[in-house]
GROMACS .gro file of C-alpha atoms in nm:
model
   63
    1MET     CA    1  -0.878  -0.122   0.929
    2GLU     CA    2  -0.603  -0.251   0.719
    3ALA     CA    3  -0.428  -0.316   0.928
    4ILE     CA    4  -0.643  -0.600   1.179
    5PHE     CA    5  -0.704  -0.750   0.826
    6VAL     CA    6  -0.355  -0.783   0.786
    7HIS     CA    7  -0.280  -0.924   1.106
    8ALA     CA    8  -0.655  -1.148   1.044
    9LEU     CA    9  -0.483  -1.242   0.816
   10GLU     CA   10  -0.144  -1.309   0.891
   11LYS     CA   11  -0.252  -1.518   1.221
   12ARG     CA   12  -0.513  -1.729   1.060
   13GLN     CA   13  -0.232  -1.795   0.721
   14GLY     CA   14   0.046  -1.850   0.960
   15LEU     CA   15   0.205  -1.591   0.684
   16LYS     CA   16   0.346  -1.274   0.723
   17VAL     CA   17   0.176  -1.007   0.435
   18ALA     CA   18   0.427  -0.755   0.314
   19CYS     CA   19   0.290  -0.456   0.076
   20LEU     CA   20   0.675  -0.402  -0.109
   21GLU     CA   21   0.564  -0.076  -0.266
   22GLU     CA   22   0.467   0.129   0.075
   23ILE     CA   23   0.757  -0.014   0.173
   24ALA     CA   24   0.970   0.151  -0.116
   25PHE     CA   25   0.794   0.485  -0.035
   26ILE     CA   26   0.833   0.491   0.314
   27ASN     CA   27   1.201   0.444   0.282
   28ASN     CA   28   1.142   0.670  -0.059
   29TRP     CA   29   1.350   0.433  -0.287
   30ILE     CA   30   1.011   0.539  -0.537
   31ASP     CA   31   0.793   0.884  -0.548
   32THR     CA   32   0.435   0.941  -0.548
   33SER     CA   33   0.430   0.876  -0.868
   34VAL     CA   34   0.542   0.570  -0.915
   35LEU     CA   35   0.309   0.491  -0.633
   36LYS     CA   36   0.032   0.607  -0.827
   37GLN     CA   37   0.169   0.416  -1.148
   38GLN     CA   38   0.176   0.085  -0.959
   39ALA     CA   39  -0.175   0.154  -0.757
   40GLN     CA   40  -0.258   0.197  -1.157
   41ARG     CA   41  -0.194  -0.118  -1.204
   42HIS     CA   42  -0.400  -0.255  -0.981
   43GLN     CA   43  -0.673  -0.048  -1.006
   44GLN     CA   44  -0.954  -0.274  -0.967
   45THR     CA   45  -0.832  -0.449  -0.645
   46ALA     CA   46  -0.833  -0.383  -0.301
   47TYR     CA   47  -0.495  -0.416  -0.312
   48GLY     CA   48  -0.517  -0.138  -0.624
   49ASP     CA   49  -0.702   0.119  -0.359
   50TYR     CA   50  -0.514   0.062  -0.074
   51LEU     CA   51  -0.221   0.189  -0.303
   52PHE     CA   52  -0.426   0.494  -0.443
   53GLN     CA   53  -0.522   0.587  -0.024
   54LEU     CA   54  -0.128   0.584   0.087
   55ALA     CA   55  -0.044   0.782  -0.212
   56LYS     CA   56  -0.338   1.046  -0.091
   57GLU     CA   57  -0.256   1.030   0.236
   58SER     CA   58   0.097   1.139   0.112
   59ASP     CA   59  -0.034   1.426  -0.108
   60ASP     CA   60  -0.252   1.556   0.202
   61GLU     CA   61   0.066   1.565   0.451
   62GLY     CA   62   0.248   1.710   0.218
   63TYR     CA   63   0.509   1.468   0.110
   0.00000   0.00000   0.00000
């Protein structure tokens, strides 16, 4: 779902969208606890929800 939203937004706005926390997490520059802290900072937004979901998925997969 997020990929479709990002694709539509990029196409309509002509800009690229990046989730810096996700990039840092995937590259092991930050761990799950830092990702959750960042999600907490944005807890009232869809972005915070996305970061929490990313952390949950990594917990479920044993990362």
